[in-house]
Amino acid sequence: MPDVATLSVTYDRLRQSLVNEYLKQAKSLWESLTPAEWWNDAVTVGVAARSCMAEINMIAQVRRLAVSYADDTMKSMGITPSDQAIEFVYPRYGTTPWLVAMRPASTYRHDAAQYPDIRPDEWPGADDDYFEIIDQWLSDSLNRLESIAETDSVAAGNMATLDRYEDSKVLSYRRVVHPELSKTGTCGLCLVAADRWYSIGTLLPLHQRCRCTVAPAGSDDDPDFQLSDKDLKALYDEAGGTDRKHLSEIRVQTITHGELGPILTTKEAKTTPRQTSNEWRKPDVSYTREQYERMLNHSREFDKRYKELQASNKDKLSFRLDGKTYVFKNTGRISQARKWQQSFQRQLEAILNR
């Protein structure tokens, strides 16, 4: 049986391959839009629906992979894994996968709003005066998509792993850093937080693009799971030469993000009400079902609006849903977008047995 370090690296590389495959599909969808279509909710809602189901499938695969990883790490320590099934759970609270899937469009529009005089219908050529500006809008949007996928997959995988540990009566766990999987090495926050144990039932604090995984913790005198001076020196070197003196000056705190729960940050960092929340609770199967129900209700309402717009002579249709204004424009590929939305609706109905 491979040791925990080997199992952890293998798990994260497999997780990353699932993320990459999802991103290949999702980026292709968003990149197919014209600049004008990025502003058309009738199109972006459909693209987000298609992307959303793909991300749900990716997360489900990551969770299955994480359960297998959890079982292997426990077996390597002589712990018998539970045979209890772990169902699908979406890792964010206070939103839905579909609303999150719409965020690339929000990023594009936010960037474009800084240049109200630039509104092309088609992508400009490389020699166009506005090419670099508009290309940056697209780049930021796709980076947002990538960041969401990375965050969701890591959070979902760790959540599934910890649930498996808890079902198997593991009492505590450790943070496993992955400097070998990062282009810039492990961040100082993770290094500082890596020499502590966490109680099972406590979600691992993450940060943006965090690659940390988890492993069972042994007793305090278990040499296999102590972060020794030798371990730390190797991590400092792999993290890009960050020295102990610098890291000792980092003061880590955990804040509660409204969607993702515990987040690592420095004590000097400023937080905003958008970033922190006292309302967060750990998502579970019941809450995930509520999210599916909400998405199904949205899907049915959106389909009514597609039908209304396509049956009318109107150029656009504006309406509000759950406090947000949507503008459906009768241009672009709204027929294709509606088909994607309808396919998503059927999948939701199947999941909910409707």
PDB file of C-alpha atoms in Angstrom, residues 109-327:
ATOM      1  CA  ARG A 109     -19.886  42.726 -18.029  1.00  0.00           C
ATOM      2  CA  HIS A 110     -18.145  44.236 -15.005  1.00  0.00           C
ATOM      3  CA  ASP A 111     -14.940  44.676 -17.010  1.00  0.00           C
ATOM      4  CA  ALA A 112     -16.796  46.007 -20.052  1.00  0.00           C
ATOM      5  CA  ALA A 113     -18.728  48.496 -17.922  1.00  0.00           C
ATOM      6  CA  GLN A 114     -15.462  50.362 -17.384  1.00  0.00           C
ATOM      7  CA  TYR A 115     -15.468  51.124 -21.143  1.00  0.00           C
ATOM      8  CA  PRO A 116     -19.084  52.091 -21.989  1.00  0.00           C
ATOM      9  CA  ASP A 117     -18.120  53.362 -25.446  1.00  0.00           C
ATOM     10  CA  ILE A 118     -16.769  49.957 -26.534  1.00  0.00           C
ATOM     11  CA  ARG A 119     -19.578  47.603 -27.517  1.00  0.00           C
ATOM     12  CA  PRO A 120     -18.577  45.477 -30.529  1.00  0.00           C
ATOM     13  CA  ASP A 121     -20.955  42.919 -32.023  1.00  0.00           C
ATOM     14  CA  GLU A 122     -18.098  40.691 -33.182  1.00  0.00           C
ATOM     15  CA  TRP A 123     -14.591  40.003 -31.889  1.00  0.00           C
ATOM     16  CA  PRO A 124     -12.071  42.551 -33.173  1.00  0.00           C
ATOM     17  CA  GLY A 125      -8.928  41.583 -35.049  1.00  0.00           C
ATOM     18  CA  ALA A 126      -5.524  41.638 -33.379  1.00  0.00           C
ATOM     19  CA  ASP A 127      -4.697  44.934 -35.099  1.00  0.00           C
ATOM     20  CA  ASP A 128      -7.833  46.655 -33.800  1.00  0.00           C
ATOM     21  CA  ASP A 129      -7.279  49.536 -31.359  1.00  0.00           C
ATOM     22  CA  TYR A 130      -9.554  47.888 -28.780  1.00  0.00           C
ATOM     23  CA  PHE A 131      -8.362  44.311 -29.207  1.00  0.00           C
ATOM     24  CA  GLU A 132      -6.272  44.089 -26.025  1.00  0.00           C
ATOM     25  CA  ILE A 133      -8.990  45.693 -23.898  1.00  0.00           C
ATOM     26  CA  ILE A 134     -11.723  43.360 -25.136  1.00  0.00           C
ATOM     27  CA  ASP A 135      -9.450  40.329 -25.019  1.00  0.00           C
ATOM     28  CA  GLN A 136      -8.823  41.100 -21.355  1.00  0.00           C
ATOM     29  CA  TRP A 137     -12.572  40.969 -20.667  1.00  0.00           C
ATOM     30  CA  LEU A 138     -12.682  37.465 -22.076  1.00  0.00           C
ATOM     31  CA  SER A 139      -9.514  36.420 -20.251  1.00  0.00           C
ATOM     32  CA  ASP A 140     -10.843  37.624 -16.896  1.00  0.00           C
ATOM     33  CA  SER A 141     -14.114  35.796 -17.465  1.00  0.00           C
ATOM     34  CA  LEU A 142     -12.391  32.517 -18.237  1.00  0.00           C
ATOM     35  CA  ASN A 143     -10.063  32.974 -15.263  1.00  0.00           C
ATOM     36  CA  ARG A 144     -13.171  33.357 -13.081  1.00  0.00           C
ATOM     37  CA  LEU A 145     -14.527  30.112 -14.519  1.00  0.00           C
ATOM     38  CA  GLU A 146     -11.222  28.366 -13.776  1.00  0.00           C
ATOM     39  CA  SER A 147     -11.030  29.717 -10.230  1.00  0.00           C
ATOM     40  CA  ILE A 148     -14.574  28.547  -9.469  1.00  0.00           C
ATOM     41  CA  ALA A 149     -13.877  25.055 -10.813  1.00  0.00           C
ATOM     42  CA  GLU A 150     -10.645  24.736  -8.821  1.00  0.00           C
ATOM     43  CA  THR A 151     -12.253  25.972  -5.615  1.00  0.00           C
ATOM     44  CA  ASP A 152     -15.364  23.833  -5.942  1.00  0.00           C
ATOM     45  CA  SER A 153     -13.444  20.655  -6.749  1.00  0.00           C
ATOM     46  CA  VAL A 154     -10.989  21.023  -3.865  1.00  0.00           C
ATOM     47  CA  ALA A 155     -13.739  21.942  -1.403  1.00  0.00           C
ATOM     48  CA  ALA A 156     -15.992  19.103  -2.561  1.00  0.00           C
ATOM     49  CA  GLY A 157     -13.172  16.570  -2.453  1.00  0.00           C
ATOM     50  CA  ASN A 158     -12.045  17.545   1.027  1.00  0.00           C
ATOM     51  CA  MET A 159     -15.638  17.559   2.266  1.00  0.00           C
ATOM     52  CA  ALA A 160     -16.227  14.035   0.937  1.00  0.00           C
ATOM     53  CA  THR A 161     -12.917  12.816   2.410  1.00  0.00           C
ATOM     54  CA  LEU A 162     -13.678  14.251   5.841  1.00  0.00           C
ATOM     55  CA  ASP A 163     -17.208  12.839   5.840  1.00  0.00           C
ATOM     56  CA  ARG A 164     -15.704   9.423   5.094  1.00  0.00           C
ATOM     57  CA  TYR A 165     -13.211   9.815   7.931  1.00  0.00           C
ATOM     58  CA  GLU A 166     -15.963  10.837  10.322  1.00  0.00           C
ATOM     59  CA  ASP A 167     -18.117   7.839   9.366  1.00  0.00           C
ATOM     60  CA  SER A 168     -15.058   5.633   9.985  1.00  0.00           C
ATOM     61  CA  LYS A 169     -14.476   7.089  13.480  1.00  0.00           C
ATOM     62  CA  VAL A 170     -11.275   8.964  12.613  1.00  0.00           C
ATOM     63  CA  LEU A 171     -10.979  11.674  15.271  1.00  0.00           C
ATOM     64  CA  SER A 172      -8.623  14.205  13.702  1.00  0.00           C
ATOM     65  CA  TYR A 173      -6.892  15.054  10.477  1.00  0.00           C
ATOM     66  CA  ARG A 174      -3.981  17.065   9.115  1.00  0.00           C
ATOM     67  CA  ARG A 175      -3.522  19.458   6.228  1.00  0.00           C
ATOM     68  CA  VAL A 176      -1.424  18.072   3.363  1.00  0.00           C
ATOM     69  CA  VAL A 177       0.265  20.787   1.300  1.00  0.00           C
ATOM     70  CA  HIS A 178       1.222  20.272  -2.342  1.00  0.00           C
ATOM     71  CA  PRO A 179       4.122  22.512  -3.398  1.00  0.00           C
ATOM     72  CA  GLU A 180       4.896  20.060  -6.210  1.00  0.00           C
ATOM     73  CA  LEU A 181       1.497  20.764  -7.801  1.00  0.00           C
ATOM     74  CA  SER A 182       1.705  24.557  -7.828  1.00  0.00           C
ATOM     75  CA  LYS A 183       3.562  26.749 -10.308  1.00  0.00           C
ATOM     76  CA  THR A 184       4.667  29.112  -7.530  1.00  0.00           C
ATOM     77  CA  GLY A 185       4.925  26.696  -4.616  1.00  0.00           C
ATOM     78  CA  THR A 186       2.821  26.391  -1.500  1.00  0.00           C
ATOM     79  CA  CYS A 187       1.640  29.723  -0.109  1.00  0.00           C
ATOM     80  CA  GLY A 188       2.774  30.926   3.307  1.00  0.00           C
ATOM     81  CA  LEU A 189      -0.751  30.639   4.727  1.00  0.00           C
ATOM     82  CA  CYS A 190      -0.841  26.907   4.025  1.00  0.00           C
ATOM     83  CA  LEU A 191       2.661  26.335   5.375  1.00  0.00           C
ATOM     84  CA  VAL A 192       1.863  28.109   8.623  1.00  0.00           C
ATOM     85  CA  ALA A 193      -1.417  26.192   8.959  1.00  0.00           C
ATOM     86  CA  ALA A 194       0.142  22.816   8.098  1.00  0.00           C
ATOM     87  CA  ASP A 195       1.613  22.137  11.547  1.00  0.00           C
ATOM     88  CA  ARG A 196      -1.707  21.835  13.359  1.00  0.00           C
ATOM     89  CA  TRP A 197      -4.340  19.123  13.726  1.00  0.00           C
ATOM     90  CA  TYR A 198      -8.021  19.619  12.982  1.00  0.00           C
ATOM     91  CA  SER A 199     -10.937  17.852  14.623  1.00  0.00           C
ATOM     92  CA  ILE A 200     -13.128  15.749  12.377  1.00  0.00           C
ATOM     93  CA  GLY A 201     -16.319  17.678  11.727  1.00  0.00           C
ATOM     94  CA  THR A 202     -14.354  20.895  11.218  1.00  0.00           C
ATOM     95  CA  LEU A 203     -14.065  21.851   7.565  1.00  0.00           C
ATOM     96  CA  LEU A 204     -10.528  22.545   6.358  1.00  0.00           C
ATOM     97  CA  PRO A 205      -9.963  26.307   5.850  1.00  0.00           C
ATOM     98  CA  LEU A 206      -9.006  27.003   2.226  1.00  0.00           C
ATOM     99  CA  HIS A 207      -8.149  30.061   0.160  1.00  0.00           C
ATOM    100  CA  GLN A 208      -8.416  30.957  -3.510  1.00  0.00           C
ATOM    101  CA  ARG A 209      -6.792  28.269  -5.694  1.00  0.00           C
ATOM    102  CA  CYS A 210      -5.763  26.306  -2.602  1.00  0.00           C
ATOM    103  CA  ARG A 211      -4.484  22.814  -3.463  1.00  0.00           C
ATOM    104  CA  CYS A 212      -4.318  21.382   0.070  1.00  0.00           C
ATOM    105  CA  THR A 213      -5.805  17.970   0.739  1.00  0.00           C
ATOM    106  CA  VAL A 214      -6.370  16.126   4.019  1.00  0.00           C
ATOM    107  CA  ALA A 215      -5.122  12.935   5.657  1.00  0.00           C
ATOM    108  CA  PRO A 216      -5.836  11.164   8.961  1.00  0.00           C
ATOM    109  CA  ALA A 217      -3.740  12.401  11.862  1.00  0.00           C
ATOM    110  CA  GLY A 218      -2.021   9.960  14.173  1.00  0.00           C
ATOM    111  CA  SER A 219      -1.252  10.531  17.820  1.00  0.00           C
ATOM    112  CA  ASP A 220       1.011  13.436  18.757  1.00  0.00           C
ATOM    113  CA  ASP A 221       4.041  11.141  18.965  1.00  0.00           C
ATOM    114  CA  ASP A 222       3.392   9.494  15.598  1.00  0.00           C
ATOM    115  CA  PRO A 223       6.529  10.348  13.568  1.00  0.00           C
ATOM    116  CA  ASP A 224       4.786   9.702  10.260  1.00  0.00           C
ATOM    117  CA  PHE A 225       2.434  12.635  10.731  1.00  0.00           C
ATOM    118  CA  GLN A 226       4.463  15.277  12.539  1.00  0.00           C
ATOM    119  CA  LEU A 227       5.597  18.234  10.488  1.00  0.00           C
ATOM    120  CA  SER A 228       9.250  18.103  11.541  1.00  0.00           C
ATOM    121  CA  ASP A 229      11.953  20.727  11.034  1.00  0.00           C
ATOM    122  CA  LYS A 230      13.220  18.654   8.126  1.00  0.00           C
ATOM    123  CA  ASP A 231       9.734  18.586   6.567  1.00  0.00           C
ATOM    124  CA  LEU A 232       9.363  22.329   6.990  1.00  0.00           C
ATOM    125  CA  LYS A 233      12.762  23.071   5.448  1.00  0.00           C
ATOM    126  CA  ALA A 234      11.830  20.992   2.393  1.00  0.00           C
ATOM    127  CA  LEU A 235       8.537  22.815   2.110  1.00  0.00           C
ATOM    128  CA  TYR A 236      10.228  26.215   2.419  1.00  0.00           C
ATOM    129  CA  ASP A 237      12.611  25.266  -0.388  1.00  0.00           C
ATOM    130  CA  GLU A 238       9.821  23.954  -2.632  1.00  0.00           C
ATOM    131  CA  ALA A 239       7.726  27.021  -1.894  1.00  0.00           C
ATOM    132  CA  GLY A 240      10.295  29.198  -3.624  1.00  0.00           C
ATOM    133  CA  GLY A 241      12.855  29.818  -0.923  1.00  0.00           C
ATOM    134  CA  THR A 242      10.453  31.245   1.659  1.00  0.00           C
ATOM    135  CA  ASP A 243      12.391  31.168   4.887  1.00  0.00           C
ATOM    136  CA  ARG A 244      11.310  30.373   8.423  1.00  0.00           C
ATOM    137  CA  LYS A 245      11.791  33.952   9.613  1.00  0.00           C
ATOM    138  CA  HIS A 246       9.402  35.301   7.006  1.00  0.00           C
ATOM    139  CA  LEU A 247       6.819  32.599   7.648  1.00  0.00           C
ATOM    140  CA  SER A 248       7.034  33.108  11.402  1.00  0.00           C
ATOM    141  CA  GLU A 249       5.833  36.658  10.844  1.00  0.00           C
ATOM    142  CA  ILE A 250       2.660  35.501   9.110  1.00  0.00           C
ATOM    143  CA  ARG A 251      -0.352  35.555  11.420  1.00  0.00           C
ATOM    144  CA  VAL A 252      -3.125  33.331  10.102  1.00  0.00           C
ATOM    145  CA  GLN A 253      -6.788  33.752  10.850  1.00  0.00           C
ATOM    146  CA  THR A 254      -9.885  31.934   9.647  1.00  0.00           C
ATOM    147  CA  ILE A 255     -12.897  33.906   8.476  1.00  0.00           C
ATOM    148  CA  THR A 256     -16.265  32.518   7.448  1.00  0.00           C
ATOM    149  CA  HIS A 257     -17.105  33.020   3.804  1.00  0.00           C
ATOM    150  CA  GLY A 258     -20.824  33.183   3.062  1.00  0.00           C
ATOM    151  CA  GLU A 259     -20.633  30.415   0.463  1.00  0.00           C
ATOM    152  CA  LEU A 260     -17.516  28.373   1.206  1.00  0.00           C
ATOM    153  CA  GLY A 261     -17.274  28.497   4.991  1.00  0.00           C
ATOM    154  CA  PRO A 262     -13.820  28.681   6.668  1.00  0.00           C
ATOM    155  CA  ILE A 263     -11.271  30.628   4.617  1.00  0.00           C
ATOM    156  CA  LEU A 264      -7.594  31.175   5.453  1.00  0.00           C
ATOM    157  CA  THR A 265      -6.324  34.740   5.460  1.00  0.00           C
ATOM    158  CA  THR A 266      -3.770  36.863   7.289  1.00  0.00           C
ATOM    159  CA  LYS A 267      -4.788  38.761  10.397  1.00  0.00           C
ATOM    160  CA  GLU A 268      -3.817  41.965   8.623  1.00  0.00           C
ATOM    161  CA  ALA A 269      -6.204  41.311   5.736  1.00  0.00           C
ATOM    162  CA  LYS A 270      -9.299  43.466   5.437  1.00  0.00           C
ATOM    163  CA  THR A 271     -12.621  41.688   5.019  1.00  0.00           C
ATOM    164  CA  THR A 272     -15.941  42.933   3.734  1.00  0.00           C
ATOM    165  CA  PRO A 273     -19.544  41.886   4.463  1.00  0.00           C
ATOM    166  CA  ARG A 274     -19.565  40.177   1.045  1.00  0.00           C
ATOM    167  CA  GLN A 275     -16.670  37.964   2.078  1.00  0.00           C
ATOM    168  CA  THR A 276     -17.779  37.128   5.586  1.00  0.00           C
ATOM    169  CA  SER A 277     -21.039  35.844   6.941  1.00  0.00           C
ATOM    170  CA  ASN A 278     -22.474  34.384  10.115  1.00  0.00           C
ATOM    171  CA  GLU A 279     -25.190  32.640   8.115  1.00  0.00           C
ATOM    172  CA  TRP A 280     -23.019  29.908   6.583  1.00  0.00           C
ATOM    173  CA  ARG A 281     -23.573  26.284   7.455  1.00  0.00           C
ATOM    174  CA  LYS A 282     -21.958  23.195   6.023  1.00  0.00           C
ATOM    175  CA  PRO A 283     -23.930  22.003   2.975  1.00  0.00           C
ATOM    176  CA  ASP A 284     -25.444  18.533   3.160  1.00  0.00           C
ATOM    177  CA  VAL A 285     -27.627  16.272   1.018  1.00  0.00           C
ATOM    178  CA  SER A 286     -30.820  17.956   2.192  1.00  0.00           C
ATOM    179  CA  TYR A 287     -29.534  21.429   1.364  1.00  0.00           C
ATOM    180  CA  THR A 288     -28.257  20.270  -2.032  1.00  0.00           C
ATOM    181  CA  ARG A 289     -31.762  19.038  -2.805  1.00  0.00           C
ATOM    182  CA  GLU A 290     -33.082  22.498  -1.897  1.00  0.00           C
ATOM    183  CA  GLN A 291     -30.630  23.948  -4.394  1.00  0.00           C
ATOM    184  CA  TYR A 292     -31.894  21.559  -7.069  1.00  0.00           C
ATOM    185  CA  GLU A 293     -35.470  22.569  -6.284  1.00  0.00           C
ATOM    186  CA  ARG A 294     -34.597  26.230  -6.615  1.00  0.00           C
ATOM    187  CA  MET A 295     -32.831  25.647  -9.932  1.00  0.00           C
ATOM    188  CA  LEU A 296     -35.821  23.706 -11.255  1.00  0.00           C
ATOM    189  CA  ASN A 297     -38.159  26.570 -10.349  1.00  0.00           C
ATOM    190  CA  HIS A 298     -35.810  29.007 -12.094  1.00  0.00           C
ATOM    191  CA  SER A 299     -35.617  26.748 -15.119  1.00  0.00           C
ATOM    192  CA  ARG A 300     -39.376  26.618 -15.520  1.00  0.00           C
ATOM    193  CA  GLU A 301     -39.635  30.383 -15.208  1.00  0.00           C
ATOM    194  CA  PHE A 302     -36.843  30.944 -17.720  1.00  0.00           C
ATOM    195  CA  ASP A 303     -38.530  28.633 -20.214  1.00  0.00           C
ATOM    196  CA  LYS A 304     -41.738  30.656 -19.977  1.00  0.00           C
ATOM    197  CA  ARG A 305     -39.733  33.764 -20.794  1.00  0.00           C
ATOM    198  CA  TYR A 306     -37.977  32.141 -23.744  1.00  0.00           C
ATOM    199  CA  LYS A 307     -41.345  31.057 -25.106  1.00  0.00           C
ATOM    200  CA  GLU A 308     -42.890  34.467 -24.552  1.00  0.00           C
ATOM    201  CA  LEU A 309     -40.064  36.281 -26.307  1.00  0.00           C
ATOM    202  CA  GLN A 310     -39.861  33.912 -29.263  1.00  0.00           C
ATOM    203  CA  ALA A 311     -43.641  34.088 -29.793  1.00  0.00           C
ATOM    204  CA  SER A 312     -43.677  37.899 -29.773  1.00  0.00           C
ATOM    205  CA  ASN A 313     -42.387  40.601 -32.082  1.00  0.00           C
ATOM    206  CA  LYS A 314     -40.396  42.160 -29.248  1.00  0.00           C
ATOM    207  CA  ASP A 315     -36.662  42.752 -29.503  1.00  0.00           C
ATOM    208  CA  LYS A 316     -36.169  42.048 -25.822  1.00  0.00           C
ATOM    209  CA  LEU A 317     -37.929  41.046 -22.638  1.00  0.00           C
ATOM    210  CA  SER A 318     -37.016  42.259 -19.158  1.00  0.00           C
ATOM    211  CA  PHE A 319     -38.140  40.509 -15.977  1.00  0.00           C
ATOM    212  CA  ARG A 320     -37.086  39.941 -12.370  1.00  0.00           C
ATOM    213  CA  LEU A 321     -36.501  36.618 -10.673  1.00  0.00           C
ATOM    214  CA  ASP A 322     -35.405  36.248  -7.045  1.00  0.00           C
ATOM    215  CA  GLY A 323     -34.358  39.888  -6.870  1.00  0.00           C
ATOM    216  CA  LYS A 324     -32.280  39.879 -10.059  1.00  0.00           C
ATOM    217  CA  THR A 325     -33.186  41.537 -13.361  1.00  0.00           C
ATOM    218  CA  TYR A 326     -32.734  39.510 -16.536  1.00  0.00           C
ATOM    219  CA  VAL A 327     -32.888  40.915 -20.065  1.00  0.00           C
TER     220      VAL A 327
END
